[in-house]
XYZ file of C-alpha atoms in Angstrom:
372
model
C 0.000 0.000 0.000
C 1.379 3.536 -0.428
C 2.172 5.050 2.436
C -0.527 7.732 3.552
C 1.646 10.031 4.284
C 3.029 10.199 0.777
C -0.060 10.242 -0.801
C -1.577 13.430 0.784
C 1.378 15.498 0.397
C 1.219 14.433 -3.513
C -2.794 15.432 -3.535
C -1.966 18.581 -1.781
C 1.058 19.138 -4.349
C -1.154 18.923 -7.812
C -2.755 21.837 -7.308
C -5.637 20.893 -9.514
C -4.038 23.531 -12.166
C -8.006 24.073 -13.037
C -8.409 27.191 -12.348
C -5.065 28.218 -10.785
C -2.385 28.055 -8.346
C -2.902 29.462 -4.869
C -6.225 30.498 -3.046
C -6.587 33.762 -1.063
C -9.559 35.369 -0.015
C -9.426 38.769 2.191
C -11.665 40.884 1.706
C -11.768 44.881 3.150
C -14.037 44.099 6.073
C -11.964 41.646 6.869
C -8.892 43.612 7.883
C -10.953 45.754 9.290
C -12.374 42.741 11.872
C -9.176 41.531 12.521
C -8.282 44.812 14.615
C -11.149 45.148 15.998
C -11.007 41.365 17.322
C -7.273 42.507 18.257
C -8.379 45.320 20.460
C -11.121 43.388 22.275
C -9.448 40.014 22.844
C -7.306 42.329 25.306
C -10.436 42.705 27.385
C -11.752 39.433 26.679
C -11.898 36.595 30.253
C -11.887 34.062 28.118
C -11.973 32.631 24.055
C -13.789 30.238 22.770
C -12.118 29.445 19.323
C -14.570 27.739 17.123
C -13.193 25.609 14.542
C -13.942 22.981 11.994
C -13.809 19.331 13.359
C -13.012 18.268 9.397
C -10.044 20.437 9.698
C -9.068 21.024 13.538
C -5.904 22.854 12.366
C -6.190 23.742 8.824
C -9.494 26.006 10.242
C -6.743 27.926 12.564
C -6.317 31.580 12.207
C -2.423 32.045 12.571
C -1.961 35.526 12.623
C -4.263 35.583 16.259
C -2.492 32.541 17.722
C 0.342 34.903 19.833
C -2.698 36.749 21.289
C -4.559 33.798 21.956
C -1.836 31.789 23.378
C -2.073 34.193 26.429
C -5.618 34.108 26.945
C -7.770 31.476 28.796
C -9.223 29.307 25.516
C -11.647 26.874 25.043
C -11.009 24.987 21.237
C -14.313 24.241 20.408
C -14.392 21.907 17.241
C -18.002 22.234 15.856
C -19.720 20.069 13.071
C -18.275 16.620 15.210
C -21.337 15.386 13.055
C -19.357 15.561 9.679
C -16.244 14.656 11.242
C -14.927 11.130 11.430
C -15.635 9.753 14.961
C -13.499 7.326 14.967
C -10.671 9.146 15.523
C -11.957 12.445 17.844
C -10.305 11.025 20.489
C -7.119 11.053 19.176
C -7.442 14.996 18.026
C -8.466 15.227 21.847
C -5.323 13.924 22.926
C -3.371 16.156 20.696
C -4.656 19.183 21.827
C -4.022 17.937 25.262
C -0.424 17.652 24.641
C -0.614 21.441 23.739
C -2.351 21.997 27.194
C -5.519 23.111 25.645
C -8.929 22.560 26.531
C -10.804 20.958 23.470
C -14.692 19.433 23.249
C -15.971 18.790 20.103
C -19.683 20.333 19.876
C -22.368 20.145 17.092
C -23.750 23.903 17.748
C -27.555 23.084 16.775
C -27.768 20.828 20.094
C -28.902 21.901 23.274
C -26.599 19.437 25.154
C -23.661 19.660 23.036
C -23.747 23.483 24.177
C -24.130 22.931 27.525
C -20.917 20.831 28.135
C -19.105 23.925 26.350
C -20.766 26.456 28.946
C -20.371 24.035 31.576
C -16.585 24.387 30.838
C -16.220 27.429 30.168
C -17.907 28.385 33.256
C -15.140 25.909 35.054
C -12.576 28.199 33.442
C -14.057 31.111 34.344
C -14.562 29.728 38.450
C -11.390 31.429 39.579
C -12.004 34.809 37.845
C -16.002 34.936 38.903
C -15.256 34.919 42.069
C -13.931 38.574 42.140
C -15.109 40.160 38.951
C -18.593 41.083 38.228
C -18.820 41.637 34.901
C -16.959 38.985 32.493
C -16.843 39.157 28.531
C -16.249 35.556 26.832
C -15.210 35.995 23.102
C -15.912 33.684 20.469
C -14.218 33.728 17.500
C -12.967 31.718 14.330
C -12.719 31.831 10.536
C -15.766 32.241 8.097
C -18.099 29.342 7.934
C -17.081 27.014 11.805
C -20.521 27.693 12.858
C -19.969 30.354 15.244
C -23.307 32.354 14.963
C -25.138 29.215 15.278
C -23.290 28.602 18.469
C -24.522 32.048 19.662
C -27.926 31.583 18.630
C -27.668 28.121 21.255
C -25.715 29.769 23.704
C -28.821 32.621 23.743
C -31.712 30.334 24.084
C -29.809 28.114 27.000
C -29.243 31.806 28.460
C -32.962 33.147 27.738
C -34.149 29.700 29.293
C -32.452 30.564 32.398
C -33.350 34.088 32.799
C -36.421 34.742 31.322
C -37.099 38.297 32.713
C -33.684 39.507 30.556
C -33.646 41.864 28.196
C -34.252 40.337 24.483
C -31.498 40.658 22.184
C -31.283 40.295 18.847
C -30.099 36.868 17.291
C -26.948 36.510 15.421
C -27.187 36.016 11.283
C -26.954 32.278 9.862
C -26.075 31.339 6.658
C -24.648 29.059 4.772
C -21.887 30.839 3.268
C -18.665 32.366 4.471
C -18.731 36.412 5.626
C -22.277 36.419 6.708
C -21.445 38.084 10.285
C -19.765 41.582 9.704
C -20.204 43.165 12.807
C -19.229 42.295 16.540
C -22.032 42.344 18.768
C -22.527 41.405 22.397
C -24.909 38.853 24.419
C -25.893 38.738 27.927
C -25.817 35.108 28.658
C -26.206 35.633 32.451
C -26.428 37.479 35.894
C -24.511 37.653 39.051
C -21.543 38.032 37.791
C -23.037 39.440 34.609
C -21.440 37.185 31.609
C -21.278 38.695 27.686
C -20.419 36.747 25.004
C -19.351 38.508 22.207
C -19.606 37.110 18.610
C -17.314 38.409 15.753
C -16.955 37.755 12.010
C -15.024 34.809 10.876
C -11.647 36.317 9.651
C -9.289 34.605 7.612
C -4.947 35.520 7.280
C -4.509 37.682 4.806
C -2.399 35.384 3.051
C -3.083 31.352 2.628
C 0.150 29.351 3.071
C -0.482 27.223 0.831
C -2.665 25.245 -2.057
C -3.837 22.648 0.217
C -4.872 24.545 3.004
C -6.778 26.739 0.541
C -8.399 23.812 -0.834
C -9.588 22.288 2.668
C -10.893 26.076 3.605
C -13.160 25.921 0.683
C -14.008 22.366 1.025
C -15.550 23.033 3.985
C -17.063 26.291 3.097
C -14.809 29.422 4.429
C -13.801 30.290 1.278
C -16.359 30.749 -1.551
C -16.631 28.230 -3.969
C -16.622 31.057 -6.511
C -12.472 31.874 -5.395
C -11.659 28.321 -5.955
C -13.960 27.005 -8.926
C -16.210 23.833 -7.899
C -14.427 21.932 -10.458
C -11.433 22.151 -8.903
C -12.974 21.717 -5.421
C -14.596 18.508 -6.763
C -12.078 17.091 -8.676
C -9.461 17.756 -5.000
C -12.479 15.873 -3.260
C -12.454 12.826 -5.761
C -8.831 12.688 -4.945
C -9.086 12.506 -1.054
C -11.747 9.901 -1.538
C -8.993 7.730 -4.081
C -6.089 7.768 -2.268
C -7.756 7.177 0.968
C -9.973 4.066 -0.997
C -13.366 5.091 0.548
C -15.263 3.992 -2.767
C -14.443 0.070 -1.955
C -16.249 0.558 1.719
C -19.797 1.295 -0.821
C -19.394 -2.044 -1.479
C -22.312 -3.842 -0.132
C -24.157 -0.722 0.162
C -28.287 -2.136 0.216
C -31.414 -0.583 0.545
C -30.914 -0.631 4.280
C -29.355 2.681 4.616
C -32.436 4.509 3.791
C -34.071 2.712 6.295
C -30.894 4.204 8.426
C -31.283 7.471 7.238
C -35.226 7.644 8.090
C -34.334 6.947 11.752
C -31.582 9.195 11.595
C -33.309 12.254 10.151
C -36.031 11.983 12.804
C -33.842 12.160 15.414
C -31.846 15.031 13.898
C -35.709 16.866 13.330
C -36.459 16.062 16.723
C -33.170 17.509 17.696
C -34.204 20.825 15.422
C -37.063 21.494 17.156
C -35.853 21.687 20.498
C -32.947 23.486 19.635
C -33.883 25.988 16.608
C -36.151 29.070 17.942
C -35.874 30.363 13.874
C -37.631 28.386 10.956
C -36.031 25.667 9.162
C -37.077 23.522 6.628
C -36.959 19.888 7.781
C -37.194 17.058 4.870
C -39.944 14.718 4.670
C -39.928 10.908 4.225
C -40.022 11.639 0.552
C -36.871 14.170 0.667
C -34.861 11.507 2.106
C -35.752 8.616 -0.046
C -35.313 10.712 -3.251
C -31.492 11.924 -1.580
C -30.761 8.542 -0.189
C -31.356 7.344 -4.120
C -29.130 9.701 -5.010
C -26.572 8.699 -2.821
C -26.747 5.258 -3.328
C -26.348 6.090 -7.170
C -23.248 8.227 -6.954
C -21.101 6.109 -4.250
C -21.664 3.018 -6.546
C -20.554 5.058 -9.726
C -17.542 5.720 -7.984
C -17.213 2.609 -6.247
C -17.498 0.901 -10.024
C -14.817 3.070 -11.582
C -12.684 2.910 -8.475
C -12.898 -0.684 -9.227
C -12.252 -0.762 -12.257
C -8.981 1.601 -12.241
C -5.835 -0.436 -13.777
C -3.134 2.613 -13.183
C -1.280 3.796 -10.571
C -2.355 5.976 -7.743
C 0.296 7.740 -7.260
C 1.012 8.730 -10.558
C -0.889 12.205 -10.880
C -1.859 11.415 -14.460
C -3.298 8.443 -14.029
C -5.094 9.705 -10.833
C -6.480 12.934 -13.150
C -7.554 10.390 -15.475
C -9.875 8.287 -13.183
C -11.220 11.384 -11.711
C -12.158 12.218 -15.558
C -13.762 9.140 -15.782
C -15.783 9.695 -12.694
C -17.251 12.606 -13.732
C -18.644 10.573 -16.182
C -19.611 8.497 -14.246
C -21.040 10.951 -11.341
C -23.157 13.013 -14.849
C -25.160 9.746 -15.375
C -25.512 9.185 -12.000
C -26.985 12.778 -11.012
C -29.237 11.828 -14.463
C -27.622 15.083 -16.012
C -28.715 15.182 -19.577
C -26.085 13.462 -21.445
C -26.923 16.649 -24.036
C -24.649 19.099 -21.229
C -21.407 18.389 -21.986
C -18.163 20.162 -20.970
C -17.763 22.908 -18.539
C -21.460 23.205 -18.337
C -21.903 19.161 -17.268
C -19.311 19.177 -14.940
C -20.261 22.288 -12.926
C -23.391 20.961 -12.511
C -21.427 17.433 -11.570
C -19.059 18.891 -9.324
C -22.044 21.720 -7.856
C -24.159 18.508 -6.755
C -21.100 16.328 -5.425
C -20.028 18.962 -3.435
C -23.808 19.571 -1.898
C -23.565 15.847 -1.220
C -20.417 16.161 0.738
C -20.917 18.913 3.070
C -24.692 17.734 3.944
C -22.510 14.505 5.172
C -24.117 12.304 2.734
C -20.945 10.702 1.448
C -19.923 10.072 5.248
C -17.508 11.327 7.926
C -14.438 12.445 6.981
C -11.660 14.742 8.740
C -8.840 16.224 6.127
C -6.561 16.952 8.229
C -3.960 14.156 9.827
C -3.366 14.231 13.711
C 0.083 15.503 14.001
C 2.516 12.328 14.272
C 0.014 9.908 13.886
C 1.355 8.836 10.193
């Protein structure tokens, strides 16, 4: 087998020339944040640093890490639903052996939230006791989930103190920038506690090609900077060189069965959680998406099988990720009359949508440090 390690230096290396070379994306307002979020981390008790359980390092903002290494932090690493589980414990570890505190969190749950206040409120025990008014700061780059962690943190608080003032709820969307201002909420009394959300703020500069690619993977850099094709034809490559199509395998009508029980629970989940509306899909939504799944992992899984060449050869690697667009067209039941750039922006538009809605599974991009 070729060794890991190899292999995702190589996938990080090609670039996917689609397109372009390196990724940046820094827009006015966000040198603008970036002082602000200077000036009032030097007030701030404590941070809670939201970032991306797919990429618990890659989501990092470096040019805030020598503030932040002097502050009290919490690393929160949201969307544990989309990461792989099977290995959380070992990113745990790791940020252990950096002495920092680290829970992953899925922000729309009640009782996901409430571990992260319960520790934060453990970090805070020693300062409470002789300050009266403390400001927690949350912060991260565009797209961790950190206004839907405010909205959460401000119904848990609202629950608890009913007669407070009512404040307004932070923006969520599903695209990177949507926060531009910093605003405060009171999240509680005696001492008085503020949590202060920001916008998600990137470094003005992106190291490098791989690290721009997982950004944008995972949605906190438009797709628009990168091109989907490119982003789609990078994902195709993870999925290769880590063989993920041969576990589709034996893939059988059971996992929309799965996938019933699951989105009930996630609904019921919604409900108690969401105070804003939100679209929940129907027994008939998840059928018709479970179809599609089921159609595009054995497309891949059939021309992963099929694939004579050599993995790590980059050519032979572009080439079955040519065929599977193919493949992925007929699968999506794109017209076979859109061909070209149109076909596979609509290919790579709809295998993206399947990845970050976790249809195509768990998966965290980034590698625990030393564990390869």
């Amino acid at each position: 087998m070729v060794n890991r390690l190899r292999i995702a230096k190589k996938v990080g290396e090609m670039g996917f020339n689609l397109g372009g070379g390196a990724i940046n994306w820094f827009p006015g307002h966000m040198a603008a944040a970036t002082r602000a979020i200077r000036d009032r981390l030097k007030v701030a008790d404590l941070v809670i640093e939201v970032r991306d359980a797919r990429i618990p390092l890659t989501s990092v903002n470096d040019d805030l890490q020598d503030v932040l290494s002097s502050k009290r932090r919490v690393v929160a690493l949201n969307k544990k639903d989309l990461a792989n589980p099977n290995i959380m414990h070992k990113w745990i570890r790791h940020f252990e052996s950096q002495k920092q505190d680290c829970l992953p969190i899925y922000a729309h749950n009640r009782t996901s939230v409430q571990k992260l206040l319960a520790l934060v409120e453990l970090k805070l025990k020693e300062v409470i006791s002789r300050e009266p008014t403390l400001l927690v700061m949350v912060l991260g780059v565009p797209n961790v989930g950190k206004s839907a962690l405010i909205n959460s943190i401000h119904q848990i608080a609202s629950s608890r103190f009913p007669v407070q003032e009512k404040t307004k709820r932070a923006t969520v969307g599903p695209l990177p920038g949507v926060t531009r201002d910093i605003a405060g909420f009171k999240i509680a009394h005696q001492p008085s506690i503020y949590v202060l959300d920001t916008p998600g703020v990137l470094v003005p500069s992106i190291p490098d090609v791989e690290t721009g690619l997982k950004l944008a993977l995972t949605g906190a850099v438009k797709d628009s900077i990168v091109g989907e094709e490119r982003l789609a034809q990078y994902l195709l490559a993870i999925l290769n060189t880590r063989s993920t199509p041969l576990h589709w395998k034996h893939l059988r009508h059971r996992r929309v069965e799965r996938c019933l029980e699951e989105q009930q629970d996630q609904d019921v989940n919604l409900r108690a959680s969401l105070p804003w509306k939100r679209k929940l899909l129907n027994d008939s939504d998840v059928h018709y998406i479970e179809g599609v799944v089921a159609e595009v992992q054995r497309a891949l899984y059939s021309t992963y099988s099929e694939f004579e060449g050599n993995m790590d050869d980059e050519s032979d690697l572009m080439s079955l990720i040519d065929e599977q667009f193919a493949a992925l067209q007929k699968a999506f039941k794109i017209s076979v009359h859109k061909t070209g750039e149109e076909a596979r922006m609509m290919v790579s538009k709809k295998f993206l949508t399947l990845f970050r809605m976790g249809k195509l599974g768990q998966f965290t991009l980034d590698e625990v440090p030393g564990s390869l």
